[in-house]
Amino acid sequence: MGKGYPTIAFYPEKCNGCNDCVEACAQIKTETSEPVHSRISVAKDPDDEFYGLSLCRQCGDPRCVMDCPARALTKNEDTGVVHWDETKCVNCQICTLACPYAGITYNRITDQVMKCDLCNGDPACVKACAPMALEYKIGAEIYNTWGDLEDLFVPGVGACLGCNSELIMRHTLRRIGPNTVVATPPGCIPGVGSVGVNGITSTKTPVFHPLLTNTASMLAGVKRYYNRIGRDVTMLALAGDGGAADVGFQSLSGAAERGEQMIFVCVDNEGYMNTGVQRSSTTPYGAWTTTTPVGEALQGKTRDAKPLPLLMVLHSCEYVATAALPFMEDFYMKLDKAIEASKRGMAFIHIFSPCPTGWRFDPSQLIEVARKGVETNMVPLWEYENDLGRINITHVVNEPLPVVTYLKSIGKYRHLSDEQLVYIQRKTDERFELLKKFTKESKLEGLSDAA
Amino acid sequence: MPSAKYLIIGSSHAGLCALDAIRLQDTEGSVTLITRDESLPYSPTILPYVVSGDADPEKIFLRDQKAMDHLNVTFLKGETVTTVDTKAHSVRLSSGESLSYEKLLLATGATPVLPPVTGLEDEPHHVLRTLDDAMKLRTALENKHTALVVGAGLIGMHAAENLAKIGVDVTIVEALPHVLPDYFDEDGASLIQQAFSDKGIKMHLGCTMKQVARSNGAQLVTLNSGETISSDLVLVATGVRPSIDYLSEADIEVDQGILVDDRMRTSADGVWAAGDVVQAPGFFDSEKRLNGTLPDASEQGRIAGMDMVGDSALKPYKGGIGMNTYKFFGHRAFSIGLIKEANTGSDGREEDRVSAPDLEEDRVFSPASQRYQKLVFQDDRLVGALSINTDLDPGVMFEVIRRRIDLKDMKAQFVDHPQETGRILMTKVWR
Ligand SMILES: Cc1cc2nc3c(=O)[nH]c(=O)nc-3n(C[C@H](O)[C@H](O)[C@H](O)COP(=O)(O)OP(=O)(O)OC[C@H]3O[C@@H](n4cnc5c(N)ncnc54)[C@H](O)[C@@H]3O)c2cc1C
């Protein structure tokens, strides 16, 4: 199995050009504050106040290493640092031609090249960066942590090209593990193969196929039985928005109110996608579906989507969260918390799940579309912990994109008029304001304000 | 007959980069790597430093046997491939053995060519391409005081400098009017020549060697000008040609080198080629030409390896760009792309200007401070960059050229502040 390595991430929008990083680097490397000795430098664009960073990215497949004729540059397999061995270097400078980021540069005082070595995992520049434009980060950390676990869903399933549900299935099962009973009511996930193709299930855990209406109550019964015989088994529902927000809602609401111990995952692709793209209660305003057509009388759906995750907060579930797969670390963090919370009661995770087939966009754009959903604040990422009694926004979008950038990338919104776009922008802003009310410190204050 | 799924001939930059690319995707398929050298893999670029003693010949190897074992590679040293049979999918080795392959990579690099000089073949002379050459030259230099370097390309210049550094009295002969004609224009070369003559190196430019003979233990070289130079040792560095002798009977298209497409495929099924041995599409036009630089060899090797293993992340070869860094006597220079095509020269000379009237250049030439910077543009795109002792980042300039970045309204800013603007552009393209 491969490995994720540390690197220093740069957020140009946070940089103010103070050059404290440069000074800190020169200090720690040479005990002088001469910028010429710094392995990091910041270039300023006079026009748009943009800062450019020159620093070794500790690339995974470093060109400088490939092109060094002296083997003076190597990638350390344990630390991931691209290491420069002064004793082997013949000063040919070919590495400076190999790096497009000016990550290895010539120092005219020492007459040698120099590069960042990540200060043994505690980089001085990052500590010196007050606006936090530099961050020491382990790339693909979840991969290091969970990559060796077994994928509990077989390869070669029947999902459409670019299916988000398949990703959800694999990641969720991998993290939650085999000691789980999985319920997958009618929807895309059984369609993909969770409960079987020709009599063989594709899921390497016990799995069953409840009705759309009774998923939560069946899982509650199974869980109570295991509790009675003294076995600690996790209950997991992987339901679509129909099985959670529409006809599945009464059993979900009942189980949540009773505090049944389970993880209920709603895979929200905003409609009945596997039966031919019909509307559901989570289909957003303005969206085209086969039952909310676009023509003379109608321009897509006329009603707003049901805010299911907020409704679940009002059930005082142990844990409620929203998630989207471009933000994998965020998602895994929420799975961790859901596993713990499900030992006490209901943990509900609502996953935003764009569907290339039903929404009409190119399968290769799946992650990009989902990312834009989050970055426009149409799908804010947050979590609610019952013992804290408030919502915490886990991925703060500093400058949200206008909703059109998201809507424009999806076929089901292609017809939207200017008025409809204005409406959606307003509604998005309002919903976000409402959400923020739930983030207030005091449980009572937040909830009563909102309700 | 032993067989390999992947058979790689040549264990230098192109071969090794292909190997790494293959192993990234296929950890199981059998790989055999063959070199005619008796040693572990090394780079020819290191050799001048081996000659001067700056590099320890025990420590120059690009991979050790442990790395080969770790990658599960059969490494055959001291074996020369003598013929390739593309129909039978097999190669024959000098040991008489044959090996069959599923996929074959030819990364056999280049070999020095000798100029037609009377007496040269019979007189002892040196070339510098293999570790063996370097060790011979090193030994030969003991108790020698004078050396003649024929050819002022990169190899000759590196060798000349390193010989001078260990106290040898060096003379350079070059047929063209200035040194490093592949990489620098006259102004650039003049700064380099100045640095060399400051160190006591004599240069005979625009001269060719006509004859070499022995006289009183030394070698007596006669130039076309009639001048004679006596020297303890002659190093010939007048150029290289692709090593393709073993292909004379193979059904693979060659011109000067092995002809390849933008995935390094040759005309034969299941055969790829990469590095100094190929003639590949150019970057500025698609005509296939020899390039012969280290970065190009690794890039081509990587592409070949990715294509051999069917890596879907492969991006086809963008075409060869002439480029190099050049460090000489404490100075630092580089040259990338179309440098000579738009030369107006410090006094408005236009003799170097070649068929590219739409090129536009921006120059800062200050011989007093030994600095020179030249940026060449075509429309709003950078197509060439040359620097001597400036702060420009060669890798950034190369990437701005390679990505054909349309500078548009940033062009003026780029001309005024190429280092900063280039770095900003690279931050923007990084994700
Ligand atoms: C002195 C010197 C200085 C240089 N300086 C620079 C520089 O500063 N910058 C730069 O960019 N480039 C420089 N170069 C060029 C650079 O070294 C080459 O471009 C690069 O090495 C090409 O790599 P390659 O893998 O294509 O071939 P090579 O490095 O030539 O390797 C060829 C390999 O093939 C093997 N081989 C050949 N024929 C056979 C056969 N029939 N059977 C089995 N094995 C065979 C050889 O043993 C060797 O392993 C320099 C070269 C020299 C000689």
GROMACS .gro file of C-alpha atoms in nm, chain B residues 4 16 18 23 29 55 65 74 92 99 129 161 168 185 189 192 202 248 261 292 329 344 362 368:
model
   24
  455ALA     CA    1   1.072  -1.078  -1.985
  467LEU     CA    2   1.558   0.404  -1.530
  469ALA     CA    3   1.083   0.397  -1.774
  474ARG     CA    4   0.680  -0.042  -1.151
  480GLY     CA    5   0.538  -0.828  -1.440
  506ALA     CA    6   3.277   1.307  -0.779
  516GLN     CA    7   2.173  -0.370  -0.648
  525THR     CA    8   1.673  -0.869  -1.329
  543ARG     CA    9   2.046  -1.141  -2.897
  550LEU     CA   10   1.606  -1.310  -2.463
  580ARG     CA   11   3.082   0.903  -2.269
  612GLU     CA   12   3.695   2.342  -1.716
  619VAL     CA   13   4.614   2.098  -1.666
  636ASP     CA   14   2.425   3.334  -2.898
  640ALA     CA   15   2.922   3.294  -2.558
  643ILE     CA   16   3.171   3.243  -2.125
  653LYS     CA   17   4.327   2.903  -2.482
  699SER     CA   18   2.099  -0.261  -3.883
  712ASP     CA   19   0.585   0.926  -3.199
  743GLY     CA   20   2.018   1.472  -2.650
  780PHE     CA   21   3.391   2.887  -1.296
  795THR     CA   22   1.991   4.109  -3.303
  813ASP     CA   23   1.397   4.157  -2.476
  819ALA     CA   24   3.098   4.463  -1.729
   0.00000   0.00000   0.00000
